[in-house]
Amino acid sequence: MPLPAPLPVDLSGIRLDPARGLARQLYQALRERILDGRLASGTRLPASRDLAGLLGIARNTVIRAFDQLYAEGFVEGRIGAGTYVAELAAVVRPPPAPPSVAAPSQALQRLQQHHLPGALEGAPRAFRVGVPAFDLFPFETWARLSARFWRKPSAARLGYGDPAGDAQLRELIAAYLRNGRGLHCDPTQILVTCGAQQAISLCAQLLVEPGDRVAIENPGYRAAGHAFAVAGAELAGIAVDGEGLDTAALERAGRCRLAYVTPSHQYPTGVTLSLARRLELLDWAERHDSWIIEDDYDGEYRYSGTPLAPLAALDRQGRVLYVGTFCKIAFPALRLGYLLLPAGLAEAFARRRALDMRHSEIGSQAVMAEFIAAGHFQRHIRRMRGAARSRRDALLAGWPQQVPGCAPLPAVEAGLHLCVRVDSLARERQLIASAAEVGVELNALSDYWLADSEVPEDRRAGLVLGFAAVPETRIAQALQALRRAWGV
Ligand SMILES: Cc1ncc(COP(=O)(O)O)c(C=O)c1O
């Protein structure tokens, strides 16, 4: 058999594995040689027949590899008239040095300093915090509404929509807030977000200048604090007592650009901000020309007594930005929430959102709109409230009477979690560790404080328990396991 003709270029070292796609491997080998300069611009590649002979593969395989290189601009010319490596000066340049990590931007540094919340993976267990009874969500109904929307979506809703959110959903949210929360608002003030967290983060991006002071509850919702800190704010932790945020302490904190609060159910202590404090807080904002972010993350869960008017309903000067979410009524992964904005801010927030992500995905917005319009939402709120109440009762009734070092459980009138004080940090750690050993999740109250709090460490200790995540039977099992683990 005659030897194949010698090749005009050095293609030694090309080894093809017959078990994998040959054309792809040849294409990759040639491309690699073009990119690293071993095959210089203008080099004539061997004729497909010669290369096939040398490599012991079919000519068609070589032609397919050449075609791919041709399509991507690595080679030029016609097969038959010669195939040449294209002029690729820009591509063949040695790769640029990786960006220096020695001087990260200030924004990057701030982000690295703050441990942002990680995923809480897996199905909920007792007593996971921040999770509603999503085992009760009417997925059948949701699936039906979803199928109906996607079967025949209106063309008007499939393009680049309003960055403030789907018009129908915004109207329904505004009506819900007027009827259910006593807020005076119209749909132009509503901005649909990816959950309360994004609403808070947008406030941080748009209302805070680096170096501004921001007042947050201490202890409080750390992910809100992180959002403000990452925007460059200096955090001023304000004490919380039996009436909620201590407004006298807020006065002493000096000029703050804004205050972030959870008035209906303080996170994590569970206290409700009293009416007197609400009025003082609004007065503070007026006098200091500051903003208030009212995070009403679990406002739908009220078990007794009449809910107090939200700050946004008492606000006469347009200083309150009200944050709401569907994630505590439906399920967190839905990532759907909203902001009710003072009229003067609505346009700017929508513009910012347009730059971030244009707008939320239409499917979940449209289906939520239908879910509300058809009355399922209100029904579901009632069902969720009832379920959370009886899960709360199961926890309160079954909690061991005497847990050494642990205060008795408080009365719980609202929300999805409760908070109980423990008399030292060491005891808090012990209780949590032995609960974890028997598969029960408890959160440490000490984790909700700012690191530089003046409050002595032992006074920061406690347990935070979510009671809505799992049904009563599993609550009873978890309490039994706790009794064994704690020997009570
Ligand atoms: C006080 C508070 N605000 C906001 C959020 C975030 O809610 P979303 O899931 O809607 O982003 C949480 C979540 O646990 C929370 O506890």
Coordinates of C-alpha atoms and ligand atoms in Angstrom, one line a residue:
M1 CA 0.0 0.0 0.0
P2 CA 1.5 3.4 -1.0
L3 CA 2.5 5.6 1.9
P4 CA 0.3 8.8 2.3
A5 CA 2.0 11.9 0.9
P6 CA 4.0 13.9 3.6
L7 CA 2.1 16.8 5.0
P8 CA 3.1 20.4 4.4
V9 CA 2.5 21.3 8.1
D10 CA 3.4 19.5 11.3
L11 CA 0.3 17.9 12.6
S12 CA 2.1 15.4 14.8
G13 CA 0.6 14.6 18.1
I14 CA -3.1 14.5 16.9
R15 CA -4.5 11.4 18.6
L16 CA -8.1 10.5 17.9
D17 CA -10.1 8.2 20.2
P18 CA -12.2 5.9 17.9
A19 CA -14.7 5.5 20.7
R20 CA -15.7 9.2 20.5
G21 CA -16.9 11.5 17.7
L22 CA -13.9 11.7 15.3
A23 CA -14.9 14.9 13.4
R24 CA -15.4 16.7 16.7
Q25 CA -12.0 15.6 18.1
L26 CA -10.2 16.6 14.9
Y27 CA -12.0 20.0 14.8
Q28 CA -10.9 20.6 18.4
A29 CA -7.3 19.5 17.8
L30 CA -7.0 21.9 14.8
R31 CA -8.7 24.7 16.6
E32 CA -6.4 24.4 19.5
R33 CA -3.4 24.6 17.2
I34 CA -4.8 27.6 15.5
L35 CA -5.5 29.4 18.7
D36 CA -2.1 28.8 20.3
G37 CA -0.3 29.7 17.1
R38 CA 1.1 26.4 16.2
L39 CA -0.8 26.8 12.9
A40 CA -0.1 30.3 11.9
S41 CA -2.4 32.6 9.9
G42 CA -2.1 31.8 6.2
T43 CA -0.9 28.2 6.7
R44 CA -2.3 25.9 4.1
L45 CA -3.9 22.9 5.7
P46 CA -3.3 19.5 4.1
A47 CA -5.9 18.3 1.6
S48 CA -8.7 16.4 3.2
R49 CA -7.8 13.2 1.4
D50 CA -4.1 13.4 2.7
L51 CA -5.1 14.2 6.2
A52 CA -7.7 11.4 6.3
G53 CA -5.0 8.9 5.0
L54 CA -2.5 10.1 7.7
L55 CA -4.9 9.8 10.5
G56 CA -6.6 6.6 9.2
I57 CA -10.1 8.1 9.2
A58 CA -12.7 8.7 6.5
R59 CA -12.3 11.7 4.3
N60 CA -15.8 12.8 5.1
T61 CA -14.9 13.0 8.7
V62 CA -12.1 15.5 7.8
I63 CA -14.5 17.5 5.7
R64 CA -16.9 17.8 8.5
A65 CA -14.2 19.0 10.8
F66 CA -13.0 21.6 8.2
D67 CA -16.6 22.7 7.6
Q68 CA -17.0 23.5 11.3
L69 CA -13.7 25.4 11.4
Y70 CA -14.8 27.3 8.3
A71 CA -18.2 28.1 9.8
E72 CA -16.6 29.5 12.8
G73 CA -14.1 31.6 10.8
F74 CA -10.9 29.7 11.8
V75 CA -10.1 28.7 8.2
E76 CA -10.8 30.3 4.8
G77 CA -10.9 29.1 1.2
R78 CA -12.8 26.4 -0.4
I79 CA -12.3 22.7 0.0
G80 CA -10.6 21.7 -3.3
A81 CA -8.9 25.1 -3.8
G82 CA -7.0 24.8 -0.6
T83 CA -7.9 25.5 3.0
Y84 CA -5.9 28.2 4.9
V85 CA -5.8 29.3 8.4
A86 CA -7.6 32.6 8.6
E87 CA -6.1 35.9 9.8
L88 CA -6.9 35.7 13.5
A89 CA -4.5 38.1 15.1
A90 CA -6.9 39.1 17.9
V91 CA -7.8 35.5 18.7
V92 CA -4.3 34.1 18.6
R93 CA -2.9 36.7 21.0
P94 CA -1.7 35.2 24.2
P95 CA -4.5 35.2 26.7
P96 CA -4.7 38.3 28.9
A97 CA -3.4 38.0 32.4
P98 CA -6.3 37.3 34.8
P99 CA -7.7 40.5 36.4
S100 CA -5.8 41.4 39.5
V101 CA -7.4 40.1 42.7
A102 CA -5.1 42.3 44.7
A103 CA -7.4 45.4 44.3
P104 CA -11.0 44.4 44.3
S105 CA -13.6 47.2 44.1
Q106 CA -15.0 48.6 47.3
A107 CA -18.4 47.0 46.4
L108 CA -16.7 43.6 46.0
Q109 CA -14.9 44.0 49.4
R110 CA -18.2 44.9 51.1
L111 CA -19.8 41.9 49.6
Q112 CA -17.0 39.6 50.9
Q113 CA -17.4 41.0 54.4
H114 CA -21.0 40.0 54.6
H115 CA -22.1 36.4 54.9
L116 CA -25.2 36.4 52.8
P117 CA -27.9 33.9 53.6
G118 CA -27.3 30.5 52.1
A119 CA -29.9 28.1 50.8
L120 CA -31.9 26.2 53.4
E121 CA -32.0 23.1 51.4
G122 CA -34.2 20.0 51.7
A123 CA -37.8 19.6 52.8
P124 CA -38.7 21.7 55.9
R125 CA -38.2 20.1 59.3
A126 CA -39.5 21.2 62.7
F127 CA -38.8 24.1 63.6
R128 CA -37.5 25.8 60.5
V129 CA -37.8 29.6 60.6
G130 CA -39.2 31.7 57.7
V131 CA -41.2 28.9 56.1
P132 CA -45.0 28.8 55.9
A133 CA -47.2 25.6 55.6
F134 CA -46.5 25.2 52.0
D135 CA -47.6 21.6 52.2
L136 CA -51.1 23.1 52.0
F137 CA -50.6 25.1 48.8
P138 CA -53.2 24.3 46.2
F139 CA -50.8 23.1 43.5
E140 CA -53.6 21.6 41.4
T141 CA -55.3 25.0 41.1
W142 CA -51.9 26.6 40.4
A143 CA -51.1 24.1 37.7
R144 CA -54.5 24.5 36.1
L145 CA -54.2 28.3 36.0
S146 CA -50.7 28.0 34.8
A147 CA -51.7 25.6 32.0
R148 CA -54.5 27.9 31.0
F149 CA -52.2 30.9 30.8
W150 CA -49.5 29.2 28.8
R151 CA -51.9 27.4 26.4
K152 CA -53.0 30.7 24.9
P153 CA -50.9 33.5 26.2
S154 CA -52.0 36.9 25.0
A155 CA -49.3 38.3 22.6
A156 CA -49.5 41.6 24.5
R157 CA -48.0 40.0 27.6
L158 CA -45.1 38.2 25.9
G159 CA -42.9 41.1 24.9
Y160 CA -40.7 43.3 27.1
G161 CA -43.3 44.3 29.7
D162 CA -43.6 47.1 32.2
P163 CA -40.6 47.0 34.6
A164 CA -42.9 47.8 37.4
G165 CA -44.7 44.5 36.8
D166 CA -47.8 43.1 35.1
A167 CA -50.6 45.6 35.1
Q168 CA -53.3 43.2 36.2
L169 CA -51.2 41.9 39.1
R170 CA -50.4 45.4 40.3
E171 CA -54.0 46.4 40.2
L172 CA -55.0 43.3 42.3
I173 CA -52.1 43.9 44.8
A174 CA -53.3 47.6 45.2
A175 CA -56.9 46.4 45.8
Y176 CA -55.7 43.8 48.3
L177 CA -53.6 46.4 50.2
R178 CA -56.5 48.8 50.3
N179 CA -59.1 46.2 51.5
G180 CA -56.9 44.0 53.5
R181 CA -54.3 46.3 55.1
G182 CA -56.1 49.6 55.1
L183 CA -53.5 51.3 52.8
H184 CA -54.5 54.1 50.5
C185 CA -52.8 53.3 47.2
D186 CA -53.2 52.9 43.5
P187 CA -51.5 50.5 41.1
T188 CA -49.0 53.1 39.8
Q189 CA -47.3 52.9 43.3
I190 CA -46.8 49.1 43.1
L191 CA -43.6 47.6 41.9
V192 CA -43.5 43.8 41.6
T193 CA -40.3 42.3 42.9
C194 CA -38.6 38.9 43.3
G195 CA -39.7 38.6 46.9
A196 CA -39.3 41.0 49.9
Q197 CA -35.5 40.5 49.8
Q198 CA -35.2 42.2 46.4
A199 CA -37.6 44.9 47.5
I200 CA -35.3 45.7 50.4
S201 CA -32.2 45.5 48.2
L202 CA -33.7 47.9 45.7
C203 CA -34.3 50.4 48.6
A204 CA -30.7 50.0 49.6
Q205 CA -29.5 50.6 46.0
L206 CA -31.6 53.6 45.5
L207 CA -31.9 55.4 48.8
V208 CA -28.5 54.8 50.4
E209 CA -25.2 56.6 49.5
P210 CA -22.0 55.0 50.7
G211 CA -21.2 56.3 54.2
D212 CA -24.9 57.0 55.1
R213 CA -26.1 55.6 58.4
V214 CA -29.0 53.2 58.3
A215 CA -31.0 52.3 61.4
I216 CA -31.9 48.7 61.7
E217 CA -33.5 46.7 64.5
N218 CA -31.0 44.9 66.7
P219 CA -31.6 41.9 66.9
G220 CA -33.1 41.9 63.4
Y221 CA -33.3 40.5 60.0
R222 CA -29.7 40.2 59.1
A223 CA -30.2 39.8 55.3
A224 CA -31.7 43.4 55.3
G225 CA -28.7 44.7 57.2
H226 CA -26.4 43.0 54.7
A227 CA -28.2 44.6 51.8
F228 CA -27.7 48.1 53.3
A229 CA -24.1 47.4 54.3
V230 CA -23.3 46.1 50.8
A231 CA -24.7 49.3 49.4
G232 CA -22.1 51.1 51.6
A233 CA -24.2 52.0 54.6
E234 CA -22.9 52.2 58.1
L235 CA -25.4 50.2 60.2
A236 CA -26.8 51.7 63.4
G237 CA -28.3 48.8 65.5
I238 CA -31.3 50.1 67.5
A239 CA -32.6 48.2 70.5
V240 CA -35.9 46.5 70.5
D241 CA -38.1 46.2 73.7
G242 CA -41.6 45.0 74.5
E243 CA -43.0 47.8 72.3
G244 CA -40.8 47.1 69.3
L245 CA -38.1 49.5 68.0
D246 CA -36.9 51.8 70.8
T247 CA -37.6 55.2 69.2
A248 CA -35.7 57.0 72.0
A249 CA -32.6 55.0 71.1
L250 CA -33.2 55.9 67.5
E251 CA -33.2 59.6 68.4
R252 CA -29.8 59.1 70.1
A253 CA -28.4 57.3 67.1
G254 CA -27.9 60.6 65.2
R255 CA -28.7 61.3 61.6
C256 CA -29.8 58.2 59.7
R257 CA -30.8 58.2 56.1
L258 CA -33.4 55.5 56.7
A259 CA -34.8 53.1 59.3
Y260 CA -35.7 49.5 58.4
V261 CA -38.4 48.0 60.6
T262 CA -40.7 45.0 60.9
P263 CA -43.7 46.5 62.8
S264 CA -46.4 43.9 62.6
H265 CA -44.1 41.1 63.9
Q266 CA -40.6 42.1 64.8
Y267 CA -38.1 39.7 63.3
P268 CA -37.0 37.7 65.2
T269 CA -38.3 38.7 68.7
G270 CA -42.0 38.6 67.6
V271 CA -43.0 41.9 69.3
T272 CA -45.5 44.2 67.6
L273 CA -44.6 47.9 67.3
S274 CA -47.0 49.8 69.5
L275 CA -49.1 52.6 68.0
A276 CA -47.3 55.3 70.1
R277 CA -44.0 54.0 68.7
R278 CA -45.4 54.0 65.2
L279 CA -46.3 57.7 65.5
E280 CA -42.9 58.5 67.0
L281 CA -41.1 56.8 64.2
L282 CA -43.1 58.7 61.6
D283 CA -42.4 61.9 63.4
W284 CA -38.7 61.0 63.5
A285 CA -38.7 60.5 59.7
E286 CA -40.4 63.8 59.1
R287 CA -38.0 65.7 61.4
H288 CA -34.8 64.1 60.0
D289 CA -35.9 63.9 56.4
S290 CA -35.4 60.2 56.5
W291 CA -37.1 57.2 54.9
I292 CA -38.8 54.2 56.6
I293 CA -38.8 50.8 55.1
E294 CA -41.7 48.9 56.6
D295 CA -41.2 45.1 56.0
D296 CA -44.6 43.4 56.4
Y297 CA -43.2 40.0 55.5
D298 CA -45.7 38.0 57.5
G299 CA -48.5 40.5 58.0
E300 CA -51.2 38.1 56.9
Y301 CA -50.6 36.0 60.0
R302 CA -52.5 37.6 62.9
Y303 CA -54.3 35.2 65.3
S304 CA -55.9 37.5 67.9
G305 CA -56.5 41.2 68.4
T306 CA -57.0 43.7 65.6
P307 CA -53.8 44.5 63.6
L308 CA -52.5 48.0 64.0
A309 CA -52.5 50.2 61.0
P310 CA -49.3 49.8 59.0
L311 CA -46.9 52.7 59.1
A312 CA -47.6 53.3 55.4
A313 CA -51.3 53.9 56.2
L314 CA -50.4 56.5 58.9
D315 CA -47.7 58.2 56.7
R316 CA -48.7 61.7 55.7
Q317 CA -45.5 62.7 54.0
G318 CA -44.7 59.9 51.7
R319 CA -41.7 58.6 53.7
V320 CA -42.7 55.0 54.1
L321 CA -41.8 52.3 51.5
Y322 CA -43.9 49.3 52.3
V323 CA -42.6 45.8 51.5
G324 CA -44.9 42.8 51.0
T325 CA -44.3 39.2 49.8
F326 CA -46.2 36.3 48.5
C327 CA -43.5 34.0 49.6
K328 CA -44.9 33.5 53.2
I329 CA -48.4 32.8 51.9
A330 CA -47.5 30.6 49.0
F331 CA -43.9 29.3 49.2
P332 CA -40.5 31.0 49.3
A333 CA -39.2 29.6 45.9
L334 CA -42.0 31.5 44.1
R335 CA -39.9 34.6 44.5
L336 CA -42.7 37.1 44.1
G337 CA -43.2 40.1 46.3
Y338 CA -43.9 43.8 45.9
L339 CA -43.1 47.3 47.1
L340 CA -45.8 50.0 47.7
L341 CA -43.9 53.2 47.0
P342 CA -44.5 56.9 47.7
A343 CA -45.8 58.2 44.4
G344 CA -42.6 60.3 43.8
L345 CA -40.4 57.2 43.9
A346 CA -42.3 54.8 41.7
E347 CA -40.8 55.9 38.4
A348 CA -37.2 55.7 39.6
F349 CA -37.6 52.3 41.2
A350 CA -39.1 50.9 37.9
R351 CA -36.2 52.3 36.0
R352 CA -33.7 50.7 38.3
R353 CA -35.5 47.4 37.9
A354 CA -35.5 47.7 34.2
L355 CA -31.7 47.9 34.3
D356 CA -31.4 44.9 36.6
M357 CA -33.7 42.5 35.0
R358 CA -36.3 44.4 32.9
H359 CA -39.1 42.8 35.0
S360 CA -40.2 39.6 36.7
E361 CA -41.0 36.6 34.6
I362 CA -44.6 36.9 33.3
G363 CA -45.8 33.3 34.0
S364 CA -45.8 33.6 37.8
Q365 CA -47.1 37.1 37.7
A366 CA -50.0 36.3 35.4
V367 CA -50.9 33.1 37.3
M368 CA -50.8 34.9 40.6
A369 CA -53.1 37.6 39.2
E370 CA -55.6 34.9 38.1
F371 CA -55.1 33.2 41.5
I372 CA -56.1 36.4 43.3
A373 CA -58.9 37.4 40.8
A374 CA -60.6 34.0 41.2
G375 CA -60.7 34.3 45.0
H376 CA -58.1 31.5 45.6
F377 CA -55.7 33.8 47.3
Q378 CA -58.0 35.0 50.0
R379 CA -59.2 31.5 50.6
H380 CA -55.6 30.3 50.8
I381 CA -54.7 33.1 53.3
R382 CA -57.5 31.9 55.5
R383 CA -56.4 28.3 55.2
M384 CA -52.7 29.2 55.9
R385 CA -53.7 31.4 58.9
G386 CA -55.7 28.5 60.4
A387 CA -52.9 26.0 59.8
A388 CA -50.3 28.2 61.3
R389 CA -52.5 28.9 64.3
S390 CA -53.0 25.2 65.0
R391 CA -49.3 24.4 64.5
R392 CA -48.5 27.2 66.9
D393 CA -50.9 25.6 69.4
A394 CA -49.3 22.3 69.0
L395 CA -45.9 23.8 69.8
L396 CA -47.2 25.8 72.8
A397 CA -49.1 22.8 74.2
G398 CA -46.3 20.3 73.8
W399 CA -43.3 22.3 74.7
P400 CA -41.6 20.9 77.9
Q401 CA -42.6 22.8 81.0
Q402 CA -39.2 23.2 82.5
V403 CA -36.2 23.6 80.2
P404 CA -33.3 24.6 82.5
G405 CA -31.8 27.9 81.4
C406 CA -34.7 28.6 79.1
A407 CA -37.6 31.1 79.7
P408 CA -41.2 29.9 79.3
L409 CA -42.5 30.3 75.7
P410 CA -44.2 33.6 75.1
A411 CA -47.8 34.2 74.0
V412 CA -47.8 34.3 70.2
E413 CA -50.4 36.5 68.5
A414 CA -48.9 36.8 65.0
G415 CA -46.4 35.5 62.5
L416 CA -44.8 32.1 61.8
H417 CA -42.1 32.0 64.5
L418 CA -41.5 32.7 68.2
C419 CA -38.5 33.6 70.2
V420 CA -37.6 32.5 73.7
R421 CA -34.8 33.8 75.8
V422 CA -32.0 31.6 77.2
D423 CA -29.8 32.6 80.1
S424 CA -26.4 32.2 78.5
L425 CA -24.7 31.8 75.1
A426 CA -23.2 28.5 76.3
R427 CA -26.7 27.2 77.1
E428 CA -28.1 28.4 73.8
R429 CA -25.3 26.5 71.9
Q430 CA -25.9 23.4 74.0
L431 CA -29.6 23.3 73.4
I432 CA -29.2 23.9 69.7
A433 CA -26.5 21.3 69.3
S434 CA -28.4 18.5 71.1
A435 CA -31.6 19.4 69.2
A436 CA -29.6 19.0 65.9
E437 CA -28.4 15.6 67.0
V438 CA -32.0 14.4 67.0
G439 CA -32.9 16.1 63.7
V440 CA -34.6 19.2 65.1
E441 CA -33.7 22.6 63.8
L442 CA -33.5 25.6 66.2
N443 CA -32.1 29.0 65.3
A444 CA -29.8 30.9 67.7
L445 CA -31.1 34.3 68.7
S446 CA -27.5 35.4 69.1
D447 CA -27.1 35.1 65.3
Y448 CA -29.6 37.9 64.7
W449 CA -27.5 40.6 66.5
L450 CA -25.0 42.9 64.9
A451 CA -21.5 41.8 65.7
D452 CA -20.5 45.0 67.5
S453 CA -23.6 45.1 69.8
E454 CA -23.0 46.7 73.2
V455 CA -25.4 44.2 74.7
P456 CA -23.5 41.5 76.7
E457 CA -23.2 38.2 74.9
D458 CA -25.3 36.2 77.4
R459 CA -28.1 38.7 77.0
R460 CA -28.3 38.0 73.3
A461 CA -29.0 34.3 73.8
G462 CA -32.2 32.6 72.9
L463 CA -34.0 30.3 70.6
V464 CA -36.0 31.2 67.5
L465 CA -38.5 28.5 66.4
G466 CA -40.6 28.5 63.3
F467 CA -43.8 26.6 64.0
A468 CA -45.6 26.6 60.6
A469 CA -43.3 24.5 58.5
V470 CA -44.6 21.0 59.3
P471 CA -47.9 19.6 60.4
E472 CA -48.9 19.0 64.1
T473 CA -48.0 15.3 64.1
R474 CA -44.4 16.1 63.1
I475 CA -44.3 18.9 65.7
A476 CA -45.3 16.4 68.4
Q477 CA -42.6 14.0 67.2
A478 CA -40.0 16.8 67.2
L479 CA -41.0 17.8 70.7
Q480 CA -40.7 14.2 71.9
A481 CA -37.2 14.0 70.4
L482 CA -36.3 17.3 72.1
R483 CA -37.5 16.0 75.5
R484 CA -35.3 13.0 75.1
A485 CA -32.3 15.0 73.9
W486 CA -32.6 17.6 76.7
G487 CA -33.6 15.1 79.4
V488 CA -36.7 17.1 80.4
Ligands
LIG1 C1 -38.1 39.8 58.1 C2 -38.0 39.2 56.7 N1 -38.1 40.0 55.6 C3 -38.0 39.5 54.4 C4 -37.8 38.2 54.1 C5 -37.6 37.8 52.7 O1 -38.8 37.3 52.2 P1 -38.8 36.9 50.7 O2 -38.7 35.4 50.6 O3 -40.1 37.4 50.1 O4 -37.7 37.5 50.0 C6 -37.7 37.3 55.2 C7 -37.5 35.9 55.0 O5 -37.4 35.1 55.8 C8 -37.8 37.8 56.5 O6 -37.7 37.0 57.6

